[in-house]
Every structure is written in structure tokens, then in C-alpha cells.
Coordinates of C-alpha atoms in Angstrom, one line a residue:
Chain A
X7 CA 111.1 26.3 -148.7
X8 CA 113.0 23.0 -147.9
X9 CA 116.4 22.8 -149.0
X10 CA 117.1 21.5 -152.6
X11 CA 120.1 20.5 -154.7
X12 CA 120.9 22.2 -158.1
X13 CA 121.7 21.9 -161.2
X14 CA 122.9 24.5 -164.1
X15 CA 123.2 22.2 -167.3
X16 CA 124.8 23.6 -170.1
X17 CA 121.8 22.8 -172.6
X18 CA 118.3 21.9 -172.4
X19 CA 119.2 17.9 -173.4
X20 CA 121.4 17.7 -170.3
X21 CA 118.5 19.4 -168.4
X22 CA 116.3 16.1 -169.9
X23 CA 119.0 13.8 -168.8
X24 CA 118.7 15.4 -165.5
X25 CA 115.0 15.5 -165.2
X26 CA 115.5 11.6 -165.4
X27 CA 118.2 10.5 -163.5
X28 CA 116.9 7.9 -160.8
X29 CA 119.5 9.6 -158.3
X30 CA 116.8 11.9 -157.5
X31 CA 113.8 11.6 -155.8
X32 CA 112.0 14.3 -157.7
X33 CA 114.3 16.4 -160.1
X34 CA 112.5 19.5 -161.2
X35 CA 113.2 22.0 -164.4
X36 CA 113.0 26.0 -163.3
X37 CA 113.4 28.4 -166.0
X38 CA 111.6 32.0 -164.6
X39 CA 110.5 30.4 -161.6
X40 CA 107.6 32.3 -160.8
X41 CA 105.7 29.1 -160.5
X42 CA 108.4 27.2 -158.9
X43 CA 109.1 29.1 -156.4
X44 CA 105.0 29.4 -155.7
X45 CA 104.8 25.8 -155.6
X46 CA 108.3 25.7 -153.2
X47 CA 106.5 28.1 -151.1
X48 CA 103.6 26.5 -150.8
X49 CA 105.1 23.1 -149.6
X50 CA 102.8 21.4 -153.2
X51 CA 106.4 20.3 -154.4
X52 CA 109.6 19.3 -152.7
X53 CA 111.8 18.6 -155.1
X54 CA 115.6 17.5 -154.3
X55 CA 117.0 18.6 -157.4
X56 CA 116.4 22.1 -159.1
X57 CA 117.0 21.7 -163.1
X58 CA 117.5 25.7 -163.6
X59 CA 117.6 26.7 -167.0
X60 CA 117.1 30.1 -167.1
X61 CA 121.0 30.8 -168.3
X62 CA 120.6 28.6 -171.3
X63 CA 120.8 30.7 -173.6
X64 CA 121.4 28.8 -176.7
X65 CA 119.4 30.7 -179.5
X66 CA 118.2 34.6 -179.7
X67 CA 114.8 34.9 -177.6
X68 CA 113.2 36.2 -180.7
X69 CA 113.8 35.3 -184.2
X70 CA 111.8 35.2 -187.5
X71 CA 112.7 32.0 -190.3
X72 CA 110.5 30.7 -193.1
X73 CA 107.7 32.6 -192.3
X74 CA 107.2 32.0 -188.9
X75 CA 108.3 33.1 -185.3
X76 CA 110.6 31.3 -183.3
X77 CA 111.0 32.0 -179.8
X78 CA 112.9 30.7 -177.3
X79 CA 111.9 28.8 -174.4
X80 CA 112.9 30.9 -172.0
X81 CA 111.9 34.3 -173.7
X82 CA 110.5 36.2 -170.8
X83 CA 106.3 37.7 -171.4
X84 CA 107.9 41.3 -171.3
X85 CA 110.4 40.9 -174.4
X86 CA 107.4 39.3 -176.4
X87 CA 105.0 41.6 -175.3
X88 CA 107.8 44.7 -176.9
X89 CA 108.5 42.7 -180.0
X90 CA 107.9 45.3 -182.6
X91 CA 107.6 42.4 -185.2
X92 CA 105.5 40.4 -183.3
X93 CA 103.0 43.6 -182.2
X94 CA 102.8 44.5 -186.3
X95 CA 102.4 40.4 -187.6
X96 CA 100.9 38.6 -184.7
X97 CA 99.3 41.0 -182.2
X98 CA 97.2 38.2 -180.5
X99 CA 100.3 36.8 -179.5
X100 CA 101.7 40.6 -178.0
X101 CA 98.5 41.3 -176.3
X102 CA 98.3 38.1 -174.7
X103 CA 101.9 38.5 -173.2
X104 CA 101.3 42.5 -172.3
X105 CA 97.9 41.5 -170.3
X106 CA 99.6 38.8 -167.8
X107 CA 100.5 39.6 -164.4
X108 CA 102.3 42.5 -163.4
X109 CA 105.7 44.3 -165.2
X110 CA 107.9 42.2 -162.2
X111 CA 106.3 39.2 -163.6
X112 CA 106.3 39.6 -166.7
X113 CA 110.0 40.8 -166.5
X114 CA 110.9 36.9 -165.2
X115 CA 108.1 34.7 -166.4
X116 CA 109.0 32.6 -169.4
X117 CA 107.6 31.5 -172.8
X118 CA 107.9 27.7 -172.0
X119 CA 107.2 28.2 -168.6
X120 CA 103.7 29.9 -168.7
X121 CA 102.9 27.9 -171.0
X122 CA 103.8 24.9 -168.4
X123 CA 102.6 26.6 -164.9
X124 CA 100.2 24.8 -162.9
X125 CA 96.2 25.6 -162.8
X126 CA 95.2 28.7 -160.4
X127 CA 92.8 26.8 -158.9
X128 CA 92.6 28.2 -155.2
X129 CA 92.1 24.3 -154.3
X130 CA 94.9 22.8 -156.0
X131 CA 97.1 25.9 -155.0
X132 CA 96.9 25.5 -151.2
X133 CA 98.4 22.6 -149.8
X134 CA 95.3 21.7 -147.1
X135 CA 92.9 20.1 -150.1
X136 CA 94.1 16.9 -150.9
X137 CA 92.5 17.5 -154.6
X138 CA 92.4 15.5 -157.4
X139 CA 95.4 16.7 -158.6
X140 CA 97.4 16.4 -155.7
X141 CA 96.3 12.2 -156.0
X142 CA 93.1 12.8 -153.9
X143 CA 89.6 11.9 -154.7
X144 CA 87.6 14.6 -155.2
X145 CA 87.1 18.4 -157.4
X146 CA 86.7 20.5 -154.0
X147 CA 85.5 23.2 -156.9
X148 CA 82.7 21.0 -158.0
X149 CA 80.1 21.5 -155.2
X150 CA 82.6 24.4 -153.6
X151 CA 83.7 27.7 -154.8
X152 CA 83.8 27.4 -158.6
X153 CA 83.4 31.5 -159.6
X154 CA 86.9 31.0 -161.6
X155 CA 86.1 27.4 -162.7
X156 CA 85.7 26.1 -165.9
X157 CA 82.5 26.0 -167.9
X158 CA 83.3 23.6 -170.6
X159 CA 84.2 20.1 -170.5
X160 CA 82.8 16.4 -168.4
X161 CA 85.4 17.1 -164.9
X162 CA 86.4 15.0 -163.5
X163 CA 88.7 18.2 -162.2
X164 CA 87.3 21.8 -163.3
X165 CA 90.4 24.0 -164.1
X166 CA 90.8 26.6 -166.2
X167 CA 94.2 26.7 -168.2
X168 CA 96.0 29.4 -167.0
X169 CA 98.4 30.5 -169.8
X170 CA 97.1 33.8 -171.6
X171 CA 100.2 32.9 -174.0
X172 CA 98.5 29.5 -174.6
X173 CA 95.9 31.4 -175.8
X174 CA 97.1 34.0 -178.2
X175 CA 99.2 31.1 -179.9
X176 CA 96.5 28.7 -180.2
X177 CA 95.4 31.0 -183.0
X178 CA 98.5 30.8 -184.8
X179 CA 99.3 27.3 -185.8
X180 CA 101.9 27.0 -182.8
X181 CA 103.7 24.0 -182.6
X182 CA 107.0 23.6 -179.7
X183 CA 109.6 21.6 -180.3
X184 CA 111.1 19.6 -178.0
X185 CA 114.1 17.5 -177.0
X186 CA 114.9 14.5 -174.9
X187 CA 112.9 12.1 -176.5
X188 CA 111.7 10.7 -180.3
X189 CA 109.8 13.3 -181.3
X190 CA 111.3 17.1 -182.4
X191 CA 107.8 18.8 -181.8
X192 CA 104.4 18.9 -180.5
X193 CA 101.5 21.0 -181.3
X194 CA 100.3 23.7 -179.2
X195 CA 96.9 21.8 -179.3
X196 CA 98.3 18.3 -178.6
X197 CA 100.3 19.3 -175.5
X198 CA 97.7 20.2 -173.5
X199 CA 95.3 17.7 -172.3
X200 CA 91.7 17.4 -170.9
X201 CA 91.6 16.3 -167.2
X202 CA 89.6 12.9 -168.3
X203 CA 93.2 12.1 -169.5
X204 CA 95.4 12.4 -166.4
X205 CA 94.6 14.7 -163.8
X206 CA 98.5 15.3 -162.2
X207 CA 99.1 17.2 -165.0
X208 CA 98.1 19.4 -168.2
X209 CA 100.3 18.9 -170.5
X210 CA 101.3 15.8 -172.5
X211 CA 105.1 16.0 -172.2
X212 CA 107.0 13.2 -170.9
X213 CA 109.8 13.0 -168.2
X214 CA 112.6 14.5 -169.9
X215 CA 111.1 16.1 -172.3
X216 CA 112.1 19.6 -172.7
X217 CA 110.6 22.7 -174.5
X218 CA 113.3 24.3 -176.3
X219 CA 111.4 26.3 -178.8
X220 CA 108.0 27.7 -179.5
X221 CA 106.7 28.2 -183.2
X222 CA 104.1 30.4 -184.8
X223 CA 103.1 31.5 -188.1
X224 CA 102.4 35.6 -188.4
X225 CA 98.3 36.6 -187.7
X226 CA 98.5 40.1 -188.8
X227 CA 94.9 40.5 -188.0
X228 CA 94.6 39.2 -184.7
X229 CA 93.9 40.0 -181.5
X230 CA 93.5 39.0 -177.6
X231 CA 90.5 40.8 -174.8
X232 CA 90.7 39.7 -171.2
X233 CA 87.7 40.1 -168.9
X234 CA 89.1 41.2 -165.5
X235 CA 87.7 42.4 -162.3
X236 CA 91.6 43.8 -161.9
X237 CA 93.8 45.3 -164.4
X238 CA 96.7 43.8 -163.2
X239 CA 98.0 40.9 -161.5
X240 CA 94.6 39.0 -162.2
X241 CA 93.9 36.2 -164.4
X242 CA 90.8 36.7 -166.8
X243 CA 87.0 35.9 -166.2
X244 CA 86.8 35.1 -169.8
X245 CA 89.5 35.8 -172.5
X246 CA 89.4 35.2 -176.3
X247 CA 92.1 35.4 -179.0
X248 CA 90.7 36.0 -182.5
X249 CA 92.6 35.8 -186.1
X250 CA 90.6 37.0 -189.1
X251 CA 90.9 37.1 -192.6
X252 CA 88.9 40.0 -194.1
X253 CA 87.7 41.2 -197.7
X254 CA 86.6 44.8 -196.7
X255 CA 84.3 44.3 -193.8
X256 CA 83.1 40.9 -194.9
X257 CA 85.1 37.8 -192.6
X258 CA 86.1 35.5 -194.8
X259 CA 87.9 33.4 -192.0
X260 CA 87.8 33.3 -188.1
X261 CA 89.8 31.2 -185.8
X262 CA 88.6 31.6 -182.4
X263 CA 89.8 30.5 -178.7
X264 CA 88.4 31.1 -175.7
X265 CA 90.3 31.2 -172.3
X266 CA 89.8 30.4 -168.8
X267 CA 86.7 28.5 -169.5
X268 CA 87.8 25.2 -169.5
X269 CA 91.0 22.7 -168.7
X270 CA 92.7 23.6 -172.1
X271 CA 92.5 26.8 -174.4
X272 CA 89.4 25.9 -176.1
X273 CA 89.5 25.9 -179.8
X274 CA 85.8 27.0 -181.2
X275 CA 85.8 26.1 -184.6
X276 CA 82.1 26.3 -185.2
X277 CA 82.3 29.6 -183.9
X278 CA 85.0 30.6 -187.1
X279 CA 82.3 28.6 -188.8
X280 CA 79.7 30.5 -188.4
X281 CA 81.5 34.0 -188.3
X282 CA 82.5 33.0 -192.4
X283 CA 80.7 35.8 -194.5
X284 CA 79.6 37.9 -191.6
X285 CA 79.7 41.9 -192.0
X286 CA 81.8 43.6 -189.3
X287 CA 79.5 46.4 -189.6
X288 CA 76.1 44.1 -188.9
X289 CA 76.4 43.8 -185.1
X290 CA 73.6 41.8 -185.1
X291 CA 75.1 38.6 -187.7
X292 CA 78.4 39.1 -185.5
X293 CA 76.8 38.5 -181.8
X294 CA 74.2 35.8 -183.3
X295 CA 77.8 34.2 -184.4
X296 CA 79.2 35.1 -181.3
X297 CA 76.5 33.4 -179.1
X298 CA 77.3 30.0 -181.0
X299 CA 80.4 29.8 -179.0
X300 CA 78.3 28.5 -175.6
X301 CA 76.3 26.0 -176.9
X302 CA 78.1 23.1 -175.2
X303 CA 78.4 25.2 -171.8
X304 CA 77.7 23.6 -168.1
X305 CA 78.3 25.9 -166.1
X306 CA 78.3 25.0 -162.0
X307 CA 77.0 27.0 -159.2
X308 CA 79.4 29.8 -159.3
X309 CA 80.2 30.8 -162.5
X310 CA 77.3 31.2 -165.3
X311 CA 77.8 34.6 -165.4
X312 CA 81.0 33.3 -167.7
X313 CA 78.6 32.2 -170.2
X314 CA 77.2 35.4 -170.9
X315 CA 81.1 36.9 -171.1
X316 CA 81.7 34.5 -173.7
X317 CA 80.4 35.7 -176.3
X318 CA 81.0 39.4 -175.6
X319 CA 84.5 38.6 -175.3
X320 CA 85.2 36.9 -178.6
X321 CA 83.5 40.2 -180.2
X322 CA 85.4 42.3 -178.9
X323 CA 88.6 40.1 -179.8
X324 CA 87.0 40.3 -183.4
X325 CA 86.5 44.2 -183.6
X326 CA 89.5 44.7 -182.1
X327 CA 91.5 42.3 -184.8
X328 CA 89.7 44.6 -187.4
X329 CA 91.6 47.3 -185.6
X330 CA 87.7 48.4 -184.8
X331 CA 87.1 51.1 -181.0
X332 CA 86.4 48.4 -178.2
X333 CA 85.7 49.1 -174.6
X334 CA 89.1 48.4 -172.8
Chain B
X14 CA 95.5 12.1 -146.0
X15 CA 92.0 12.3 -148.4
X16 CA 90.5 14.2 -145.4
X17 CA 93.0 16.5 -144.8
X18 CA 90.6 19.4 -145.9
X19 CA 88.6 18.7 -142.5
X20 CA 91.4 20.7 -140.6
X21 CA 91.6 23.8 -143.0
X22 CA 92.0 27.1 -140.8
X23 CA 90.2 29.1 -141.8
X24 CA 93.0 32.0 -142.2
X25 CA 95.0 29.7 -144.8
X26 CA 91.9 29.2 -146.6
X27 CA 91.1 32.7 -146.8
X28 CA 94.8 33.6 -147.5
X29 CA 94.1 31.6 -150.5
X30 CA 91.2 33.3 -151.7
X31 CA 93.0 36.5 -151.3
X32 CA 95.9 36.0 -152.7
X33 CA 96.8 32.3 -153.3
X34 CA 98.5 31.8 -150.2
X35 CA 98.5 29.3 -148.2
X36 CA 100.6 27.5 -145.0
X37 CA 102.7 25.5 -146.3
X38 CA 101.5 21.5 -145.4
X39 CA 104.5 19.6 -143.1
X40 CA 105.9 16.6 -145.4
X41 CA 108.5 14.4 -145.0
X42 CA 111.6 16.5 -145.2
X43 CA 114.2 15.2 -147.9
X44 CA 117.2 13.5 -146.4
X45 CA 120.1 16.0 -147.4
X46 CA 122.0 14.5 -150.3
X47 CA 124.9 16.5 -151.0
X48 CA 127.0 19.1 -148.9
X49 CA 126.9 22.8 -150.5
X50 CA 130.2 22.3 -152.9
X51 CA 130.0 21.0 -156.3
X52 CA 132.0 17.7 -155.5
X53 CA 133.3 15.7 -158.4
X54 CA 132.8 18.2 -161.3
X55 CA 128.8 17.1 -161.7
X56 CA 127.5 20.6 -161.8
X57 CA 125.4 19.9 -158.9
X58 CA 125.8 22.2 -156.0
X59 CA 123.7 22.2 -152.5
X60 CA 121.2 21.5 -151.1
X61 CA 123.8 22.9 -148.1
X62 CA 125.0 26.7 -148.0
X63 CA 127.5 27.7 -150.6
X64 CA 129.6 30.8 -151.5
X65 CA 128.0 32.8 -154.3
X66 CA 128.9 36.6 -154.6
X67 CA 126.1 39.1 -155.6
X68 CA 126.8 42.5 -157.1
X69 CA 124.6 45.0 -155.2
X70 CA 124.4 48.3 -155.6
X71 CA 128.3 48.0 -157.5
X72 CA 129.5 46.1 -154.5
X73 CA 130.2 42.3 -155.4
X74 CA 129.2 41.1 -152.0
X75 CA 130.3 37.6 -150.7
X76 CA 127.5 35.6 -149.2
X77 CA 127.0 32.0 -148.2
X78 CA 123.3 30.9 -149.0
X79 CA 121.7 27.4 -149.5
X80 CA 120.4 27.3 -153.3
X81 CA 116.5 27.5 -151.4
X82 CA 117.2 30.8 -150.7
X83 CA 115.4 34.2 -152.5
X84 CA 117.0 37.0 -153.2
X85 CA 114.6 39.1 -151.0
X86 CA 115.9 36.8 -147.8
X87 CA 119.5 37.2 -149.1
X88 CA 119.6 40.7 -149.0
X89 CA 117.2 41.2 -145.8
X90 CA 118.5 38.3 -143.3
X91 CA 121.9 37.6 -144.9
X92 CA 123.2 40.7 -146.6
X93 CA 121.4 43.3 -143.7
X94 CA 120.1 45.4 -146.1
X95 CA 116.5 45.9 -145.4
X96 CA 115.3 48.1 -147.9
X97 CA 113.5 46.0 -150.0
X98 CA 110.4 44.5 -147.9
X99 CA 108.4 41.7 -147.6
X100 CA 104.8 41.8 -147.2
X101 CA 102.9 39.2 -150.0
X102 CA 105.6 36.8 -150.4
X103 CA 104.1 35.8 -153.7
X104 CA 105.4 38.7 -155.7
X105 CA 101.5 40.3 -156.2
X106 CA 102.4 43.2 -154.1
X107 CA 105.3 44.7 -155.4
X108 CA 107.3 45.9 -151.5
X109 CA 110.3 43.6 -152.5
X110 CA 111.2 45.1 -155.8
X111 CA 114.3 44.9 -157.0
X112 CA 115.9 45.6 -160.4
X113 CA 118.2 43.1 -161.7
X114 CA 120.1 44.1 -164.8
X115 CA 117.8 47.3 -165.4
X116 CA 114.2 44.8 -165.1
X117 CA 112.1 45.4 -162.3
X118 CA 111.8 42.1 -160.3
X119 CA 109.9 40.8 -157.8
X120 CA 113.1 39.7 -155.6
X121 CA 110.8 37.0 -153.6
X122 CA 110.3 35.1 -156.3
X123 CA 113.4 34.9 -157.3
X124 CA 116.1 32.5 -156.3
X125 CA 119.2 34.6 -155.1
X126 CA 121.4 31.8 -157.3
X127 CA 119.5 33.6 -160.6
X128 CA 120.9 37.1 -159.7
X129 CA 124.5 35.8 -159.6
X130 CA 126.7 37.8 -162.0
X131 CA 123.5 40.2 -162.4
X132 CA 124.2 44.2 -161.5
X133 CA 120.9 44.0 -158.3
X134 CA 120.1 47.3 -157.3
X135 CA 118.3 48.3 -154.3
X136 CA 116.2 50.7 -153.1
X137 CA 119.5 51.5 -151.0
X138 CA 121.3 51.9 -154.4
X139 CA 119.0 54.8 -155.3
X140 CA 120.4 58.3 -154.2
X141 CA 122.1 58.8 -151.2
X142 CA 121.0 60.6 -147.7
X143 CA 122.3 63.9 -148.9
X144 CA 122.0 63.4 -152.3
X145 CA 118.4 61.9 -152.7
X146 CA 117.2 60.4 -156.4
X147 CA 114.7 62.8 -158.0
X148 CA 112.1 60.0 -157.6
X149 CA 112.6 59.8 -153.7
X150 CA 112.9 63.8 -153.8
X151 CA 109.5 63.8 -155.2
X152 CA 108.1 61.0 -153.1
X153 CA 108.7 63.6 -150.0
X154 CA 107.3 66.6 -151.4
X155 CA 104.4 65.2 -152.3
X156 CA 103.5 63.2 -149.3
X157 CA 103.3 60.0 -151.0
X158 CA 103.0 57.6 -148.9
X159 CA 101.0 56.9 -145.4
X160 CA 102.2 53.7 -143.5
X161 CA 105.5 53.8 -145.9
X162 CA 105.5 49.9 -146.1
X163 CA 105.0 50.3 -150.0
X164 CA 107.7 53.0 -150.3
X165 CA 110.6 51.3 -151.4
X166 CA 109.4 48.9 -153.8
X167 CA 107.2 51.9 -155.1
X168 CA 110.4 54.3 -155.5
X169 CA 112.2 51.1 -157.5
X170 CA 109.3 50.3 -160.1
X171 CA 109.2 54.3 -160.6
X172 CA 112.9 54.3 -161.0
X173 CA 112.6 51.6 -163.9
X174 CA 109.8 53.2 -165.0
X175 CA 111.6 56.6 -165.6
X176 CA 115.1 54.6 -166.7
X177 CA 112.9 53.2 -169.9
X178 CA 110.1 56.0 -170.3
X179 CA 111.5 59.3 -169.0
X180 CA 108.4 61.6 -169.5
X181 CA 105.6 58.6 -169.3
X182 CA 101.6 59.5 -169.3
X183 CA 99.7 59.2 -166.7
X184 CA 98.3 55.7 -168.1
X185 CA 102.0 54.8 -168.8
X186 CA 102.4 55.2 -165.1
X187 CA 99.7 53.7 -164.0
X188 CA 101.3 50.3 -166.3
X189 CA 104.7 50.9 -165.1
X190 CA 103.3 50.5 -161.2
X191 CA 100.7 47.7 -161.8
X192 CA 102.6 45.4 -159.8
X193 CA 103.0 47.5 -156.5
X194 CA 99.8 48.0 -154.4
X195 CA 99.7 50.3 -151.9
X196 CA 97.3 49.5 -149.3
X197 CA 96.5 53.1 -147.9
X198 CA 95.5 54.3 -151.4
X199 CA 97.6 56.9 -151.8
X200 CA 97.7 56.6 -155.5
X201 CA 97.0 60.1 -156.6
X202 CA 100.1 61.6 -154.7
X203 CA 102.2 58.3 -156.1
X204 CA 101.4 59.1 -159.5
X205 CA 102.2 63.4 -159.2
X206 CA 105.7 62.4 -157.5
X207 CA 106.2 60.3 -161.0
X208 CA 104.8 63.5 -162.6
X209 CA 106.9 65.5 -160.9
X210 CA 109.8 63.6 -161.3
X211 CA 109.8 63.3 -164.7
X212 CA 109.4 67.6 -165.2
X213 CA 105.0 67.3 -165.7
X214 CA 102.7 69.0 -163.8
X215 CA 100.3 67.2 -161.2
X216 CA 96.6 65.8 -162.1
X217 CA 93.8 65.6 -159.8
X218 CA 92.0 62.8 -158.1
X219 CA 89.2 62.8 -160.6
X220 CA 91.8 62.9 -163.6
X221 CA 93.3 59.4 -161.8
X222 CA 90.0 58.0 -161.1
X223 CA 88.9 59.1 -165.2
X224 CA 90.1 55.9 -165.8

């Protein structure tokens, strides 16, 4: 790690003012760490400032207002993941925070800042492949080793997002609010980005912008299934979050995302469309529903076994969100 | 610089595939800006070494550390207490746990400035030579361990495991010690010291294995 200065603001606007100020070369916000310090280690960043703002502390990591969960920036995985509240009216959201890493991790790791981390990509994590995202010109995953790629979306870089939270809240109308800038809040949809849009990073926040909040409205039948080859400290194959509305066994409404098959948690809305009116209890409606969420799949040398996940994935988010037995 | 991937060793490219590790690439180093004191009341302290004091093991301990530092190389290289161990360096393998107000932590990924005015303890903090914690008791008795390099972060995540769940299942345990691996596989007698630690009877290979 090369040396760094650092900075404790008080707040997360004087951590915007920092992530600004021209006196530094590359100012850099830290909240957890445990992709900071990964990207320190790995020489991929070397930032003279360090913005930490883990201490902030400004607002209770978990609270419920008007309906809808608020949670703090820099709630860590493991409090969200014990939330009684949030396991009872927005288990997607739970599940998706129990499944990540390991309890160390998970201990640390932030709201805001797994939502923010960096792409797992093998090439963009070690320094040696000038990548894309590092400002080079070429996806070494393209015509490389692309098992953990994505299989959705034109390139030119082939991530997948790495945020399980990301996931989980994309089925709950999550918006985060921000400060430092015009705007109070973004939607979880419209801060991520597709690489075709900037390929140094994923989200679309600007310099000294700071997440301060994350929203999301209750999905009390919801629910997240990972595809691993580990149980722990893995990222998923193939993950899907699921909210449903039922009327006995009948869906009446479906949102669907799929994870760690493209860029940014991919909403498949013609996959809720075409899960409206299916039985729970007529497998073979449900995985003829289920098999419309690959239609637009490319998959590269590597990684069409992801295609046939998909589907099995999503249904098992589904039965499980009916609080239905599913293979763990 | 766009060709840089033709001198890829092959070890850091397999370190990556293993475990997303990599040598770290030689860049220009950043001119030091600021001596370790927080001159004129900005707030901003480093990137030199600084006093900070560390509570460890109910000892504040007074240490002078550059603000790059982690707690695992605080407490190894500058506080001499080598209990906790390094092996990964990326906090997947679980040998440097630590627990920093009661939460397991993976003390390499964390910078030793976060733990300030946190109660650290350390596998040293556990028990003492004559008086041994019922964890580490049970660690001997049933052989659980082979090379031993796992040992202390093991005993630790057990520790926390017990602190929060004091008679945990066998799947609880298995949860509560997702984030240490052992590398000689001694699982089964990891998970009966646990058992026996928290007053339940030992389980068999195959029980482990079930699932």
C-alpha cells in the first residue's frame, strides 16, 4: 500500500467537498473498506487522500418512515441481513445481504459501499491487464476467460455487477439519496450504467456526490437464490431476486432481476410479464415463463452454461417468494 | 502501457484466478504531501506515521502507524503480537481474524485507523496459558487442527460464534466459520470442538458431509 493522507469529515457533505478539492491528486471516499483496501492492495488505485466515513454516523442504520425502509449508507450487510423487520417485509433484500461473502465481511462491508465496489472481473482486478477500465483498449474477457462474464448486453467491457444488495433492492422501488450536488436522489436503476456509457465506472454519480441514504418500499413476498459453486465467500453463477403479488396460487404480479449476468442488475420485465396469471402449482406455465428471461442472451465462449441457470434461478426465487421447498 | 499484459507471470495471473490476487503493478509513487500531524486544524492527518492508541485485549496500546497501515500489520510488525496471521491478505481466508467491538473482522482489510477507540481482541486475549478459553480447551482435545496456521483465526470466529449463539447447530456452525478455511481439512474435528464447547455431543464425518 503506498502511503495516503486522511480525512475524517464530520458529515457526508464535507466528505463531497473533500472528494473535490483540487489539492489532491486523487481524493478517495472509504466507508467499510473492503474494496478499498483491495484496490490499495492491488496497486489499481493510489489515492493521496482517504475520505473515511465509516464514523459518520448521522442517522440510525436501520429505520422505517412512510412506508418504506431507510437505511444508512454505511449500514453494514450483517445488520441488514438480522433486521427482523426487513426479514418479515422485504426478505429479498435480507437474503441478498445474508448470501454475500463471508460473516468477517459482511460484519464491515457497507450498504453504500457494495452497492459502489468495483466489477470482480479477474482482469480488471489485477493490475498486469491494462483493461478497458483501467483506460486500455481491449475486454481481455472477450476472447479470454469469460466463465464469470456477462451474458447480456453489446460490450464493449463484459462485467457482471457485483452487488447481491443491488439486486435484492432493484425489486423494491429503491431509490438513494444523495448529497453534494442538485439533485436529493437517484434511482437504484438510474445509478448504474451499461459499459456503452463509460467504461471507468458503473455508476452514474458524480465527483462529490455522496450516498447518504438508501430507500425501499416493503416486498413481503420476495425473495433472493444465488447459484454458487461455494457457499461462502463466492460471488454467484446466476442470481435472481423475485417480488410477487399472489391471489391464492395464481401470480398476479412479478418483478424479476437477474444478477451476475450482465454490467447492471438486469431488470426482466417481460419475464413479470409473462409470469401474470401463472399457477404456482403448474410447473410447466412457470418454467415456460421462466425461459422467457434469455431470449436476448449472447453468451461468449465460457459461460453458456449461465443461460441455462437463468431460468432455474428465477424459479426458484419465485417458489421460494411463495414461501414454496426449494433446493438450497 | 496497452501491452503491459505481454509480461503477465504467470503466478500473479494464477493468484488471480484463485483468489483475486495479484502483484501489485510499480506506479509513480505520490510525492508525500503532509507530515503525520494534523497541522492547522484541517482534519487531515498523514500520509507520515502518527500516534493513535489501540485498545487490545483491555490494554490501550500506544502505537505510531502511517494511516496505510492494517490492523493485521499493526498488531503483527508494530504491536509484536503475532497471534493473528496472515496467509490470503484479502480477507477470503479467515487466519487474521480479529473481533472488533464483539464483530468478527477480517483484521487485513481493515485500516488500523478504523479500530481506534474500538475494544480489538485477539486470539492472545482469549484465555490465558493456565487458564485456556473453553474453545481453545476443546480445540486440543479434539485434535483440531494439522499445520495449525488456521488455529487462531478459527478459535476467534468460534469465540464470536459462541458469544452470539451459545448452543449453535451444526449448520449454524458451519455459517458462523464460512469465512475461515482450513487448508488441511480438518473440518469435522473443528466443528466437534464447537460442539463440545458449547456442552453437544460430537457428529460424524458423514453427518458433516450430509450437507
Amino acid at each position: 500500500m503506498k502511503p495516503f493522507s486522511l480525512a475524517r469529515p464530520r458529515d457526508f457533505a464535507g466528505a463531497g467537498k473533500l472528494a473535490k478539492d483540487r489539492r489532491f491528486r486523487l481524493p478517495v471516499i472509504k466507508a467499510g473498506g473492503m474494496d478499498v483496501v483491495d484496490h490499495l492492495k492491488e496497486g489499481l488505485i493510489e489515492p493521496d487522500l482517504l475520505i473515511d466515513v465509516l464514523r459518520i454516523d448521522d442517522q440510525p442504520e436501520i429505520r422505517e418512515a412512510d412506508g418504506a425502509f431507510h437505511i444508512h449508507a454505511n449500514a453494514t450487510l450483517a445488520n441488514i441481513a438480522a433486521s427482523r423487520s426487513i426479514a418479515r417485509r422485504a426478505p429479498v433484500v435480507a437474503q441478498c445481504c445474508a448470501s454475500a461473502a463471508t460473516p468477517q465481511v459482511r460484519n464491515v462491508a457497507t450498504a453504500a459501499g457494495n452497492l459502489l465496489q468495483r466489477p470482480r472481473c479477474w482482469y480488471y482486478r489485477n493490475s498486469q491487464f491494462d483493461c478497458l477500465k483501467k483506460g486500455g483498449h481491449r475486454c481481455f474477457a472477450f476472447d479470454g476467460e469469460n466463465a464469470y462474464h456477462a451474458i447480456f448486453g453489446d460490450g464493449p467491457c463484459h462485467i457482471v455487477h457485483p452487488s447481491n444488495l443491488a439486486i435484492g433492492l432493484s425489486v423494491c422501488n429503491a431509490s438513494v439519496r444523495l448529497t453534494g450536488s442538485d439533485r436529493d436522489a437517484v434511482s437504484l436503476a438510474d445509478l448504474f450504467h451499461m459499459p456503452d456509457r463509460g467504461l471507468l465506472s458503473e455508476h452514474n454519480l458524480k465527483t462529490g456526490e455522496v450516498v447518504t441514504e438508501i430507500h425501499f418500499e416493503p416486498r413481503s413476498t420476495s425473495a433472493f437464490y444465488a447459484i454458487k459453486h461455494k457457499q461462502s465467500f463466492d460471488w454467484p453463477l446466476v442470481a435472481a431476486a423475485a417480488a410477487l403479488e399472489l391471489d391464492g396460487d395464481r401470480i398476479e404480479s412479478a418483478t424479476v432481476t437477474a444478477g451476475a449476468v450482465a454490467p447492471v442488475p438486469w431488470a426482466l420485465p417481460h419475464v413479470g410479464e409473462a409470469l401474470v396469471g401463472v399457477s404456482l402449482d403448474d410447473d410447466t406455465a412457470l418454467r415456460r415463463a421462466c425461459a422467457t428471461s434469455t431470449r436476448d442472451a449472447r453468451p461468449m465462449s465460457d459461460n453458456e452454461y449461465k443461460v441455462r441457470l437463468l431460468p432455474v434461478a428465477i424459479r426458484r426465487a419465485i417458489l421460494k417468494a411463495a414461501g414454496r421447498e426449494v433446493m438450497s | 502501457m496497452s501491452e503491459r499484459n505481454e509480461g503477465i507471470s504467470r503466478r500473479s495471473f494464477v493468484q488471480t484466478l484463485g483468489m483475486g490476487a495479484a502483484a501489485g503493478a510499480l506506479q509513480g509513487h505520490a510525492e508525500a504531501r503532509l507530515t503525520g500531524q494534523d497541522e492547522g486544524g484541517t482534519g487531515i492527518v498523514g500520509p507520515g506515521p502518527r500516534p493513535i492508541t489501540l485498545r487490545i485485549n483491555g490494554n490501550d496500546v500506544r502505537l505510531t502507524i502511517e494511516p496505510a497501515t492494517t490492523l493485521l500489520d499493526t498488531l503483527r510488525v508494530h504491536a509484536g503480537m503475532t497471534g493473528s496471521k496472515e496467509i490470503c491478505d484479502r480477507g477470503s481466508c479467515g487466519g487474521c481474524s480479529v473481533l472488533v467491538n464483539g464483530a468478527l473482522t477480517a483484521s487485513c482489510m481493515m485500516l488500523a485507523c478504523d479500530a481506534e477507540g474500538a475494544e480489538i481482541t485477539t486470539v492472545e486475549g482469549l484465555g490465558t496459558e493456565e487458564a485456556l478459553d473453553p474453545v481453545q480447551e476443546a480445540f486440543i482435545r479434539h485434535d483440531a487442527l494439522q499445520c495449525g496456521y488456521c488455529t487462531p483465526g478459527l478459535v476467534v470466529a468460534a469465540r464470536a460464534l459462541l458469544d452470539a449463539t451459545p448452543r449453535p447447530s451444526l449448520d449454524e456452525i458451519k455459517q458462523g466459520l464460512s469465512g475461515n478455511i482450513c487448508r488441511c481439512g480438518t473440518y469435522t474435528n473443528i466443528f466437534n470442538a464447537v460442539l463440545e464447547a458449547s456442552g453437544q455431543a460430537p457428529v460424524t464425518d458423514a453427518e458433516v458431509n450430509r450437507g
